[in-house]
Amino acid sequence: MKLTIITPDKLAYEGDVTAVTVPGSAGSFQILKDHAAIVSTLEDGKVIIKNNNDEQVIIIKGGVVEVKENNIIILAEGIAGE
């Protein structure tokens, strides 16, 4: 799967991933390979990015996620600490 995280200022992340956990408005949820197409609003919180055994956390300030055909695009309002 390919993950792209974009803020109004910059491209915050782009790369291949095996799983992504996002802070959905109705609670966190995980996106795995071949996930159904979805568009969801996001709250402030952690985006947990997994690529095999590596794990990275990016804290976003709300936004929207779109999943379609193993492409995940997160449009974040901002990244915490920036």
Short mmCIF file of C-alpha atoms in Angstrom, two decimals:
data_model
loop_
_atom_site.label_atom_id
_atom_site.label_comp_id
_atom_site.label_asym_id
_atom_site.label_seq_id
_atom_site.Cartn_x
_atom_site.Cartn_y
_atom_site.Cartn_z
CA MET A 1 0.00 0.00 0.00
CA LYS A 2 1.10 3.56 -0.57
CA LEU A 3 0.58 6.23 2.09
CA THR A 4 0.69 9.98 1.46
CA ILE A 5 0.23 12.55 4.24
CA ILE A 6 -0.20 16.13 3.06
CA THR A 7 -0.61 19.35 5.08
CA PRO A 8 -1.38 22.80 3.66
CA ASP A 9 2.36 23.57 3.97
CA LYS A 10 4.11 20.43 2.76
CA LEU A 11 4.24 16.75 1.95
CA ALA A 12 4.70 15.23 5.42
CA TYR A 13 5.07 11.56 4.48
CA GLU A 14 5.14 9.41 1.38
CA GLY A 15 6.01 5.74 1.19
CA ASP A 16 4.98 2.10 1.20
CA VAL A 17 3.32 0.74 4.34
CA THR A 18 1.85 -2.54 5.59
CA ALA A 19 -0.69 -0.97 8.00
CA VAL A 20 -1.89 2.47 9.09
CA THR A 21 -3.93 3.37 12.17
CA VAL A 22 -5.75 6.72 12.04
CA PRO A 23 -7.74 8.74 14.61
CA GLY A 24 -11.20 8.59 13.04
CA SER A 25 -13.97 10.86 14.33
CA ALA A 26 -15.85 7.81 15.68
CA GLY A 27 -12.66 6.19 17.04
CA SER A 28 -9.34 4.93 15.76
CA PHE A 29 -9.30 2.38 12.97
CA GLN A 30 -6.67 0.43 11.10
CA ILE A 31 -6.24 0.24 7.34
CA LEU A 32 -4.74 -2.93 5.88
CA LYS A 33 -4.07 -4.14 2.34
CA ASP A 34 -7.20 -4.36 0.15
CA HIS A 35 -9.29 -2.23 2.56
CA ALA A 36 -12.65 -1.18 1.17
CA ALA A 37 -12.80 2.30 -0.33
CA ILE A 38 -13.59 4.84 2.38
CA VAL A 39 -13.52 8.56 3.11
CA SER A 40 -13.52 9.58 6.78
CA THR A 41 -12.92 12.68 8.86
CA LEU A 42 -10.07 12.57 11.35
CA GLU A 43 -9.65 14.03 14.82
CA ASP A 44 -6.43 15.29 16.41
CA GLY A 45 -4.31 12.28 17.27
CA LYS A 46 -1.75 9.69 16.28
CA VAL A 47 -1.29 8.25 12.82
CA ILE A 48 0.59 5.01 13.42
CA ILE A 49 2.49 3.92 10.32
CA LYS A 50 3.76 0.34 10.12
CA ASN A 51 6.07 -1.03 7.47
CA ASN A 52 6.89 -4.63 8.32
CA ASN A 53 8.63 -4.36 11.73
CA ASP A 54 9.21 -0.59 11.60
CA GLU A 55 6.74 1.75 13.29
CA GLN A 56 6.49 5.53 13.02
CA VAL A 57 4.03 7.88 14.71
CA ILE A 58 2.94 11.24 13.30
CA ILE A 59 0.57 13.36 15.39
CA ILE A 60 -1.90 15.23 13.21
CA LYS A 61 -4.29 18.10 13.91
CA GLY A 62 -7.44 16.74 12.30
CA GLY A 63 -8.16 16.18 8.64
CA VAL A 64 -9.58 13.67 6.19
CA VAL A 65 -8.45 10.23 5.00
CA GLU A 66 -9.30 8.62 1.68
CA VAL A 67 -8.58 4.95 0.94
CA LYS A 68 -8.96 3.64 -2.60
CA GLU A 69 -7.24 0.73 -4.36
CA ASN A 70 -4.45 0.40 -1.75
CA ASN A 71 -3.68 4.13 -1.91
CA ILE A 72 -4.13 6.02 1.35
CA ILE A 73 -4.20 9.81 1.28
CA ILE A 74 -4.38 11.78 4.52
CA LEU A 75 -5.08 15.50 4.19
CA ALA A 76 -4.10 16.80 7.62
CA GLU A 77 -4.81 20.30 8.90
CA GLY A 78 -1.35 20.26 10.46
CA ILE A 79 1.31 18.21 12.19
CA ALA A 80 1.80 18.64 15.95
CA GLY A 81 5.01 20.42 16.84
CA GLU A 82 5.33 22.21 13.52
#
